[in-house]
Coordinates of C-alpha atoms (C1' of nucleotides) in Angstrom, one line a residue:
Chain A
M1184 CA -0.1 -0.1 0.1
M1185 CA 2.9 2.3 0.4
E1186 CA 2.9 3.7 -3.2
F1187 CA -0.4 5.2 -2.4
R1188 CA 0.4 6.8 0.7
A1189 CA -0.3 10.4 0.7
G1190 CA 2.1 11.1 4.0
E1191 CA 1.3 10.8 7.4
V1192 CA -0.7 13.3 9.5
R1193 CA -0.3 13.9 13.5
I1194 CA -3.1 15.3 15.3
N1195 CA -3.6 16.1 19.1
G1196 CA -5.8 14.5 21.7
G1197 CA -9.2 16.8 21.8
E1198 CA -8.8 17.5 18.0
T1199 CA -11.1 16.5 15.3
L1200 CA -9.8 15.0 11.8
F1201 CA -12.8 16.0 10.0
H1202 CA -16.1 17.0 10.5
E1203 CA -19.8 15.8 9.5
G1204 CA -21.0 17.5 6.4
D1205 CA -17.1 17.8 5.4
K1206 CA -16.2 16.8 1.8
V1207 CA -13.2 14.3 2.5
D1208 CA -10.9 13.6 0.0
F1209 CA -8.6 11.1 2.0
F1210 CA -8.8 7.8 4.2
Y1211 CA -6.5 7.2 6.9
T1212 CA -4.9 4.1 8.9
A1213 CA -4.5 4.6 12.4
K1214 CA -0.8 4.0 13.5
V1215 CA -0.3 5.2 17.0
G1216 CA -2.8 6.7 19.5
Q1217 CA -6.8 6.6 19.8
G1218 CA -9.8 8.2 19.0
A1219 CA -13.5 7.8 17.9
R1220 CA -16.3 8.1 15.4
V1221 CA -19.0 10.2 16.2
I1222 CA -22.2 11.1 15.0
H1223 CA -23.7 14.4 16.3
L1224 CA -27.7 14.7 16.4
P1225 CA -29.6 18.4 16.1
N1226 CA -30.7 17.9 19.7
G1227 CA -27.2 18.0 20.8
G1228 CA -26.9 14.7 21.3
R1229 CA -23.5 12.8 20.5
Q1230 CA -23.1 9.2 19.5
L1231 CA -19.7 7.6 19.4
V1232 CA -20.1 5.0 16.6
N1233 CA -16.8 3.2 17.6
F1234 CA -13.4 3.5 18.9
I1235 CA -10.6 3.8 16.6
F1236 CA -7.3 1.8 17.4
P1237 CA -3.9 1.4 16.3
G1238 CA -4.4 -0.5 12.8
D1239 CA -7.8 0.7 12.3
T1240 CA -8.6 2.4 8.8
I1241 CA -10.5 5.7 8.8
G1242 CA -13.0 7.5 7.0
L1243 CA -13.3 5.0 4.2
Q1244 CA -16.9 5.5 4.1
A1245 CA -16.3 9.4 4.3
A1246 CA -14.0 9.1 1.4
L1247 CA -16.5 7.3 -1.0
A1248 CA -19.4 9.7 0.0
K1249 CA -20.2 12.8 -0.9
E1250 CA -19.9 14.2 2.7
A1251 CA -19.0 12.7 5.7
S1252 CA -21.9 11.3 7.8
S1253 CA -19.4 11.3 11.2
S1254 CA -16.5 12.7 12.4
V1255 CA -13.5 11.7 13.8
V1256 CA -12.1 13.3 17.3
A1257 CA -8.7 12.1 18.8
A1258 CA -8.5 11.2 22.3
S1259 CA -5.1 11.1 22.9
D1260 CA -2.5 12.3 20.4
M1261 CA -2.5 10.2 17.1
L1262 CA -0.3 9.6 14.0
L1263 CA -2.2 8.5 11.2
C1264 CA -1.1 7.1 7.3
K1265 CA -3.1 9.5 4.5
F1266 CA -4.0 8.4 1.6
H1267 CA -5.6 9.8 -1.2
K1268 CA -9.2 9.0 -2.2
G1269 CA -8.5 9.6 -5.9
N1270 CA -6.0 6.8 -6.3
L1271 CA -8.3 4.2 -5.1
P1272 CA -9.8 3.3 -8.4
K1273 CA -5.9 3.1 -9.6
L1274 CA -5.6 0.3 -6.7
F1275 CA -8.6 -1.3 -7.7
R1276 CA -7.0 -1.9 -11.2
Q1277 CA -4.0 -2.8 -9.9
S1278 CA -4.3 -5.3 -7.2
A1279 CA -7.2 -7.3 -7.0
R1280 CA -6.0 -8.6 -3.5
R1281 CA -5.9 -5.0 -2.4
A1282 CA -9.2 -4.5 -3.7
Y1283 CA -10.6 -7.4 -2.1
S1284 CA -9.0 -6.5 1.7
L1285 CA -10.7 -3.0 1.5
V1286 CA -13.7 -5.1 1.1
W1287 CA -12.5 -7.5 3.9
I1288 CA -12.2 -4.4 6.3
A1289 CA -15.7 -3.3 5.2
A1290 CA -17.2 -6.4 6.0
V1291 CA -15.4 -6.8 9.4
E1292 CA -16.6 -3.2 10.2
E1293 CA -20.0 -4.2 9.7
H1294 CA -19.9 -7.1 11.7
F1295 CA -18.7 -4.9 14.7
L1296 CA -21.5 -2.2 14.1
G1297 CA -23.8 -5.1 13.8
E1298 CA -22.8 -6.1 17.2
T1299 CA -23.3 -2.6 19.0
I1300 CA -26.5 -2.1 17.7
A1301 CA -27.6 -5.5 19.3
T1302 CA -25.9 -4.1 22.2
L1303 CA -27.4 -0.9 22.2
G1304 CA -30.7 -2.6 21.6
Q1305 CA -30.9 -5.6 23.8
R1306 CA -28.4 -5.0 26.5
D1307 CA -29.2 -3.0 29.9
A1308 CA -26.8 -0.4 31.1
M1309 CA -24.4 -3.3 33.4
Q1310 CA -24.2 -5.5 30.4
R1311 CA -23.4 -2.9 27.8
M1312 CA -20.5 -1.7 30.2
A1313 CA -19.2 -5.0 30.7
W1314 CA -19.8 -5.7 26.9
A1315 CA -17.7 -2.3 26.3
L1316 CA -15.0 -3.3 28.7
C1317 CA -14.5 -6.9 27.3
R1318 CA -14.4 -5.7 23.6
I1319 CA -12.3 -2.5 24.2
S1320 CA -9.7 -4.9 26.4
M1321 CA -9.7 -7.3 23.6
R1322 CA -9.3 -5.2 20.9
L1323 CA -6.3 -3.3 22.8
S1324 CA -4.5 -6.5 23.4
A1325 CA -4.8 -8.0 20.1
V1326 CA -2.9 -5.3 18.6
G1327 CA -0.4 -5.6 21.7
L1328 CA -1.6 -2.4 23.6
S1329 CA -1.8 -4.6 26.8
S1330 CA 0.0 -6.2 29.4
D1331 CA -1.1 -8.0 32.6
G1332 CA -4.9 -7.0 31.3
A1333 CA -3.8 -3.3 31.4
S1334 CA -4.2 -1.5 28.7
P1335 CA -3.9 2.6 27.7
F1336 CA -7.7 3.8 27.0
P1337 CA -7.4 7.5 27.0
F1338 CA -11.0 8.7 27.0
K1339 CA -13.5 9.9 29.6
Q1340 CA -16.6 8.7 31.1
R1341 CA -18.6 10.9 28.9
D1342 CA -17.1 9.5 26.1
L1343 CA -18.1 5.7 26.8
A1344 CA -21.6 7.4 28.1
D1345 CA -22.1 8.5 24.7
A1346 CA -20.8 5.3 23.1
L1347 CA -22.9 3.3 25.1
G1348 CA -26.3 5.7 25.1
L1349 CA -26.0 6.1 29.0
S1350 CA -26.5 9.5 30.9
L1351 CA -23.0 10.4 32.3
V1352 CA -24.1 10.1 36.2
H1353 CA -25.7 6.5 35.2
T1354 CA -22.7 5.6 33.5
N1355 CA -20.1 6.2 36.4
K1356 CA -22.6 4.3 38.9
T1357 CA -22.4 1.3 36.7
L1358 CA -18.8 1.6 36.4
A1359 CA -18.9 1.6 40.2
R1360 CA -20.6 -1.5 40.5
L1361 CA -18.2 -3.2 38.3
R1362 CA -15.5 -1.9 40.3
P1363 CA -14.6 -5.4 41.6
F1364 CA -14.2 -6.9 37.9
V1365 CA -12.6 -3.6 36.0
R1366 CA -10.2 -0.7 37.1
W1367 CA -10.0 2.6 35.0
E1368 CA -8.4 5.4 36.1
K1369 CA -6.3 7.9 34.9
G1370 CA -6.1 6.7 31.2
V1371 CA -5.4 2.9 31.9
L1372 CA -8.1 0.2 32.0
T1373 CA -7.5 -3.1 33.8
I1374 CA -9.6 -6.0 33.6
L1375 CA -9.3 -7.9 36.8
D1376 CA -11.9 -10.6 36.1
P1377 CA -12.0 -11.4 32.5
R1378 CA -14.5 -14.3 33.0
A1379 CA -16.7 -12.3 35.5
L1380 CA -17.3 -9.8 33.1
S1381 CA -17.7 -11.6 29.9
E1382 CA -20.5 -13.4 32.4
I1383 CA -22.4 -9.9 33.0
A1384 CA -21.5 -8.8 29.4
M1385 CA -23.2 -12.4 27.7
L1386 CA -20.3 -12.8 25.9
D1387 CA -18.4 -16.1 25.0
Y1388 CA -15.4 -16.1 26.9
D1389 CA -13.6 -18.2 24.5
A1390 CA -14.6 -16.8 21.2
Q1391 CA -11.7 -15.8 18.9
P1392 CA -12.3 -12.5 17.2
E1393 CA -11.8 -12.3 13.6
R1394 CA -9.8 -9.3 12.8
P1395 CA -6.9 -9.2 10.4
L1396 CA -4.6 -7.3 9.4
L1397 CA -4.5 -5.5 6.1
Chain B
M1087 CA -22.9 -9.3 -12.9
M1088 CA -24.6 -11.9 -14.6
E1089 CA -22.0 -14.1 -15.4
F1090 CA -21.2 -14.8 -11.6
R1091 CA -24.8 -15.6 -11.0
A1092 CA -25.4 -18.8 -9.5
G1093 CA -29.1 -19.1 -9.8
E1094 CA -32.1 -17.8 -8.2
V1095 CA -33.6 -18.7 -4.6
R1096 CA -37.2 -18.5 -3.3
I1097 CA -38.3 -18.2 0.4
N1098 CA -41.5 -17.9 1.7
G1099 CA -42.4 -15.4 4.8
G1100 CA -41.1 -16.6 7.8
E1101 CA -38.6 -18.7 6.6
T1102 CA -34.7 -17.9 7.0
L1103 CA -31.8 -18.1 4.6
F1104 CA -29.0 -18.7 7.1
H1105 CA -28.2 -18.5 10.8
E1106 CA -26.0 -17.0 12.6
G1107 CA -22.8 -19.5 13.0
D1108 CA -23.6 -21.1 9.4
K1109 CA -20.8 -21.2 7.2
V1110 CA -22.4 -19.4 4.2
D1111 CA -20.5 -20.0 0.8
F1112 CA -23.4 -17.7 -1.1
F1113 CA -24.2 -13.9 -0.7
Y1114 CA -27.4 -12.7 -2.8
T1115 CA -29.1 -9.7 -3.8
A1116 CA -33.0 -9.3 -3.0
K1117 CA -35.2 -9.0 -6.0
V1118 CA -38.6 -9.3 -4.8
G1119 CA -40.1 -8.9 -1.2
Q1120 CA -38.8 -7.9 2.4
G1121 CA -36.9 -9.4 5.1
A1122 CA -34.6 -8.7 7.6
R1123 CA -30.5 -9.2 9.3
V1124 CA -31.2 -10.5 12.9
I1125 CA -28.8 -11.0 15.8
H1126 CA -30.0 -13.4 18.5
L1127 CA -28.7 -13.0 22.0
P1128 CA -27.6 -15.4 24.6
N1129 CA -30.6 -14.7 26.9
G1130 CA -33.3 -15.0 24.2
G1131 CA -33.4 -11.1 22.7
R1132 CA -33.6 -10.2 19.2
Q1133 CA -32.3 -7.4 17.3
L1134 CA -33.3 -6.8 13.9
V1135 CA -29.8 -5.0 12.8
N1136 CA -31.8 -4.1 9.1
F1137 CA -34.3 -4.6 7.0
I1138 CA -33.8 -5.6 3.6
F1139 CA -35.8 -4.3 0.7
P1140 CA -35.4 -5.3 -3.0
G1141 CA -31.7 -4.0 -4.5
D1142 CA -30.5 -4.9 -1.3
T1143 CA -27.2 -6.8 -0.9
I1144 CA -27.3 -9.7 1.6
G1145 CA -24.7 -11.6 3.6
L1146 CA -21.6 -10.4 1.9
Q1147 CA -20.1 -10.0 5.4
A1148 CA -21.4 -13.7 6.0
A1149 CA -20.0 -14.9 3.3
L1150 CA -16.6 -13.1 3.7
A1151 CA -16.5 -14.7 7.2
K1152 CA -15.9 -18.0 8.7
E1153 CA -19.3 -17.9 9.7
A1154 CA -22.1 -15.8 9.5
S1155 CA -22.5 -13.2 12.4
S1156 CA -26.1 -12.9 11.8
S1157 CA -29.2 -14.7 10.1
V1158 CA -31.3 -13.4 7.6
V1159 CA -35.0 -14.0 7.9
A1160 CA -37.9 -13.2 5.2
A1161 CA -40.9 -11.3 6.4
S1162 CA -42.6 -11.8 3.2
D1163 CA -42.3 -14.4 0.2
M1164 CA -38.5 -13.5 -1.2
L1165 CA -37.1 -13.8 -4.5
L1166 CA -33.2 -13.7 -4.5
C1167 CA -30.5 -13.7 -7.0
K1168 CA -27.4 -16.1 -5.5
F1169 CA -23.8 -15.4 -6.2
H1170 CA -20.8 -17.8 -5.4
K1171 CA -18.6 -16.4 -2.6
G1172 CA -15.5 -18.3 -4.5
N1173 CA -16.5 -16.3 -7.7
L1174 CA -15.4 -13.4 -5.7
P1175 CA -12.0 -13.2 -6.4
K1176 CA -12.3 -13.9 -10.0
L1177 CA -14.7 -11.3 -10.1
F1178 CA -11.9 -8.6 -8.3
R1179 CA -9.6 -9.3 -11.1
Q1180 CA -11.8 -9.1 -13.9
S1181 CA -13.5 -5.8 -13.2
A1182 CA -12.0 -3.4 -11.2
R1183 CA -15.4 -1.4 -11.3
R1184 CA -17.5 -4.0 -9.8
A1185 CA -14.7 -4.5 -7.0
Y1186 CA -15.2 -0.7 -6.4
S1187 CA -19.0 -1.2 -6.6
L1188 CA -18.7 -3.5 -3.6
V1189 CA -16.8 -1.4 -1.5
W1190 CA -19.5 1.5 -2.2
I1191 CA -22.2 -1.0 -1.0
A1192 CA -20.5 -1.9 1.7
A1193 CA -19.6 1.9 2.8
V1194 CA -23.3 2.6 2.3
E1195 CA -23.9 -0.3 4.7
E1196 CA -21.8 1.4 7.1
H1197 CA -23.3 4.7 6.9
F1198 CA -26.9 3.1 7.6
L1199 CA -25.5 1.2 10.5
G1200 CA -24.2 4.0 12.3
E1201 CA -27.0 6.1 11.9
T1202 CA -28.7 3.2 13.5
I1203 CA -26.5 3.3 16.1
A1204 CA -27.1 7.0 16.8
T1205 CA -30.7 6.2 16.8
L1206 CA -30.4 3.4 19.4
G1207 CA -28.1 5.5 21.9
Q1208 CA -29.7 8.8 21.7
R1209 CA -33.4 8.9 20.8
D1210 CA -36.5 8.3 22.7
A1211 CA -38.9 5.7 22.0
M1212 CA -41.2 8.2 19.8
Q1213 CA -38.0 9.9 18.1
R1214 CA -37.0 6.0 17.4
M1215 CA -40.1 5.1 15.9
A1216 CA -40.8 8.2 13.9
W1217 CA -37.0 7.8 12.5
A1218 CA -37.8 4.0 11.8
L1219 CA -40.8 4.8 9.9
C1220 CA -39.2 7.9 8.0
R1221 CA -36.6 5.8 6.9
I1222 CA -38.6 2.9 6.2
S1223 CA -40.6 5.0 4.0
M1224 CA -38.1 6.5 2.0
R1225 CA -36.1 3.3 0.9
L1226 CA -39.5 1.8 0.0
S1227 CA -40.2 4.9 -2.4
A1228 CA -36.5 4.9 -3.5
V1229 CA -37.3 1.7 -4.9
G1230 CA -40.8 2.5 -6.5
L1231 CA -42.7 0.5 -4.1
S1232 CA -44.9 3.3 -2.8
S1233 CA -47.5 5.4 -4.0
D1234 CA -49.4 8.1 -2.3
G1235 CA -47.1 7.4 0.6
A1236 CA -48.4 4.1 1.2
S1237 CA -46.0 1.3 1.2
P1238 CA -45.9 -2.5 1.6
F1239 CA -44.4 -3.2 5.0
P1240 CA -45.1 -6.7 5.6
F1241 CA -43.7 -6.9 9.2
K1242 CA -45.1 -7.6 12.7
Q1243 CA -44.9 -5.0 15.5
R1244 CA -42.6 -7.6 17.5
D1245 CA -40.3 -6.8 14.4
L1246 CA -40.1 -3.5 14.8
A1247 CA -39.9 -3.7 18.4
D1248 CA -36.8 -5.8 18.0
A1249 CA -35.4 -3.3 15.5
L1250 CA -35.8 -0.3 17.8
G1251 CA -34.7 -2.1 21.2
L1252 CA -38.2 -1.3 22.5
S1253 CA -40.3 -3.8 24.3
L1254 CA -43.6 -5.1 22.3
V1255 CA -45.7 -3.3 24.5
H1256 CA -44.4 0.0 24.4
T1257 CA -43.8 0.0 20.8
N1258 CA -47.5 -0.6 20.5
K1259 CA -48.4 2.4 22.4
T1260 CA -45.8 4.5 20.8
L1261 CA -47.4 3.7 17.3
A1262 CA -50.9 4.5 19.1
R1263 CA -49.0 8.0 19.9
L1264 CA -48.0 8.5 16.1
R1265 CA -51.6 7.2 14.5
P1266 CA -52.3 10.8 13.4
F1267 CA -49.2 10.9 11.2
V1268 CA -48.4 7.3 10.3
R1269 CA -50.7 4.5 9.9
W1270 CA -49.8 0.8 9.5
E1271 CA -52.4 -1.4 8.9
K1272 CA -52.5 -5.2 7.4
G1273 CA -48.8 -5.1 6.1
V1274 CA -49.3 -1.4 4.6
L1275 CA -47.6 1.7 6.1
T1276 CA -49.0 5.1 4.9
I1277 CA -47.2 8.2 6.0
L1278 CA -49.8 10.8 6.5
D1279 CA -47.9 13.8 7.7
P1280 CA -43.9 13.5 6.6
R1281 CA -42.9 16.5 7.9
A1282 CA -44.4 16.2 11.4
L1283 CA -42.8 12.9 11.6
S1284 CA -39.5 14.0 10.3
E1285 CA -39.7 16.7 13.1
I1286 CA -40.2 14.4 15.7
A1287 CA -37.7 12.2 14.5
M1288 CA -35.0 15.1 14.5
L1289 CA -34.6 14.5 10.9
D1290 CA -34.0 17.2 8.1
Y1291 CA -36.9 16.5 5.6
D1292 CA -35.2 17.4 2.7
A1293 CA -31.8 15.2 2.8
Q1294 CA -31.5 13.6 -0.1
P1295 CA -30.4 10.1 0.4
E1296 CA -27.3 8.6 -1.1
R1297 CA -28.1 4.9 -2.1
P1298 CA -27.4 4.3 -5.6
L1299 CA -27.7 1.4 -7.4
L1300 CA -24.9 -1.1 -8.5
Chain C
dC1022 C1' -67.4 -22.9 17.2
dG1023 C1' -62.8 -23.1 19.3
dA1024 C1' -57.8 -22.1 18.3
dC1025 C1' -54.5 -19.1 17.6
dA1026 C1' -51.9 -14.9 16.2
dG1027 C1' -51.4 -10.7 16.3
dA1028 C1' -52.7 -5.8 18.4
dT1029 C1' -54.7 -3.4 22.4
dT1030 C1' -54.8 -1.4 26.5
dG1031 C1' -53.9 -0.5 32.5
dA1032 C1' -51.5 -1.1 36.3
dG1033 C1' -47.7 -1.4 39.2
dA1034 C1' -42.5 -2.0 39.2
dA1035 C1' -37.8 -1.3 37.7
dC1036 C1' -34.2 1.2 35.3
dC1037 C1' -32.6 5.0 33.9
dG1038 C1' -32.1 10.2 33.2
dT1039 C1' -31.8 14.9 35.0
dC1040 C1' -30.8 18.3 39.1
dA1041 C1' -28.2 19.4 42.3
dA1042 C1' -24.1 19.2 45.6
dC1043 C1' -19.6 18.0 46.4
dT1044 C1' -14.6 16.2 45.8
dA1045 C1' -10.2 16.0 43.6
dA1046 C1' -6.7 17.3 40.3
dT1047 C1' -4.6 20.7 37.7
dG1048 C1' -3.4 25.1 36.2
dT1049 C1' -3.4 30.3 36.3
dG1050 C1' -2.7 34.8 37.5
dG1051 C1' -1.7 38.0 41.5
Chain D
dC1282 C1' 2.8 31.0 47.8
dC1283 C1' -2.4 31.0 47.5
dA1284 C1' -7.0 32.4 45.7
dC1285 C1' -9.7 31.3 42.1
dA1286 C1' -11.1 28.7 37.6
dT1287 C1' -11.6 24.7 35.5
dT1288 C1' -12.2 19.8 34.2
dA1289 C1' -13.3 15.2 35.6
dG1290 C1' -15.0 12.3 38.9
dT1291 C1' -18.2 10.9 42.4
dT1292 C1' -22.8 10.6 45.1
dG1293 C1' -28.0 11.3 46.5
dA1294 C1' -32.9 12.3 45.7
dC1295 C1' -36.3 12.5 42.7
dG1296 C1' -39.4 12.0 38.7
dG1297 C1' -39.8 10.1 34.1
dT1298 C1' -39.6 6.7 30.7
dT1299 C1' -39.8 2.1 29.5
dC1300 C1' -40.7 -2.9 31.3
dT1301 C1' -43.2 -6.7 32.8
dC1302 C1' -47.5 -9.0 33.8
dA1303 C1' -51.7 -9.6 32.9
dA1304 C1' -56.2 -9.3 30.6
dT1305 C1' -58.9 -8.2 27.0
dC1306 C1' -60.2 -7.7 22.0
dT1307 C1' -59.9 -8.8 16.8
dG1308 C1' -59.9 -11.3 12.7
dT1309 C1' -58.5 -15.6 10.7
dC1310 C1' -58.3 -20.4 10.0
dG1311 C1' -59.6 -25.2 10.6

DNA sequence: CGACAGATTGAGAACCGTCAACTAATGTGG
DNA sequence: CCACATTAGTTGACGGTTCTCAATCTGTCG
C-alpha cells in the first residue's frame, strides 16, 4: 500500500480529523493513538459509533460518500497514514488482492457495528458496560497494547457514556458497580476478572475474534 | 454481474435464509419481497439489525467471514439472486469497477448502521419510531414500492420492537401516539404527515439519500 | 364454534435520566 | 505562595420513561 500513501498526519488529543458534512478527499489508517468516530444529533446529542485503535482504517466511508456522515476525533495524540481517495480506482485496477482486502475490512467493520446495534438495543446498562470494556480490552490486547490485562484507554467517562447511550451519571454509577471486576483510572483500563465480565456481558469468553490485518 | 450468478432462490415469509454460526458460501441480492438481518442474544433477546428491501445486498459479510454473525429471515415471500462466494476473487480480478462498487455498497451499509447506532443510543421511543418509519418509507419509495405515501411493509410489531430495542407493548403504545401522522395496517405503511414525522425524528425533511444502485 | 396469532390497553415496578451538590486534581494569575 | 477557576469524577434524591405482567379484543382459519 506504500505507493499510494499521501503522507502522515499528526493530530493532538481533543482535535478532530474531519467533521460531519465535510467533503473528505482522504482516508487514513491509525498508527499510534486512539480516537473515535462520532455522530452528532440536531438536539445536541452525541453518539460515539466506534473507537479507533491502531491498525484501524478511518474514513473510507466518508471518502467515498459526497460528504462525511460522522466526525473523527482524537482522544489522545495520534499518528495516521493518509491516502488519497483519488488513488482508489487505480489501486483497484492494479491489485485485486488489495481491493479484496478493502471489502474485507468493510465487512469486518459491518460485523462490529451490528454487534454494537445489538448491544444498544438489547442490553441494559450493566451489560452494555461490561460488553464495551470486554471488547475494548480484547481489541487493545490484539494489537499488543495490553500487558497484564492493563491497557491504555485515554477516553473520558463522557465518551463511554456517549458510546453506550447512557447518561454520564449512570455511566459513572455502573462503572462503580463493576469496580470489583474492572479498574479504569488515569487512562489505564485494567480487567481484573475477564470471566466475570464476559458473564455479565453475555459474551462467550473463548470466542476468538476475527480481525485480520490489512 | 450476470456471469457470476449462481441462480435464483425463493423463500417464503417466515423462513430463514441462513442462521448465525452457519458457514455461508453464497451471497445474495434481493429482487422481490422484504426481510431482515437479525442477531440473537444468549438470553433470548433478538435484535433486528436492518431491514432488507429489493435491491439490497445480503450476506456479503457472512460469506466473507468464517461463519455468519447474523441470520437473515424473510418477512414476506422473497425472490433472491444467488452468487458464489468463490467467484469473488475472479470478479475482483476481472472488473475493478465491480470490485469498487462492492466497497461502495459496504460503505453505504456502514453509513446506515452508524445512523442506527445513533438512533438506538440517543433517541427516545417516540423519536426512534418516527425515525424508523421515515427511513423505511423513504427506502421503499426510493425503490418504487410506494404510491401516495403508502408502501407494503409485511412485518409485525414485534419485528419493529426488536429493531428499535423497545418492548412489544411500548412499541404498540408509541405507534398509537403517532397514529395522527402514520398508519400501519394489514402490512401497508402509510405516511400521512411526513414533515411532522421528520420533526419528531429530528430528521431533515429535505435531505436526499445516497444509495445508488449497483 | 374453538384455537390461534397479532394487536391493544391498564397497572405497577424497575431502570435510567436529570438536577444538584460535593470532591479531587490541575492550572493560572496576582 | 495562595486564591480562584476549570475539568473530571462521584454521590444522593427525585421523577419520568420504559418494562413486565396480565387481561381483553380482533380477525383468520380450521
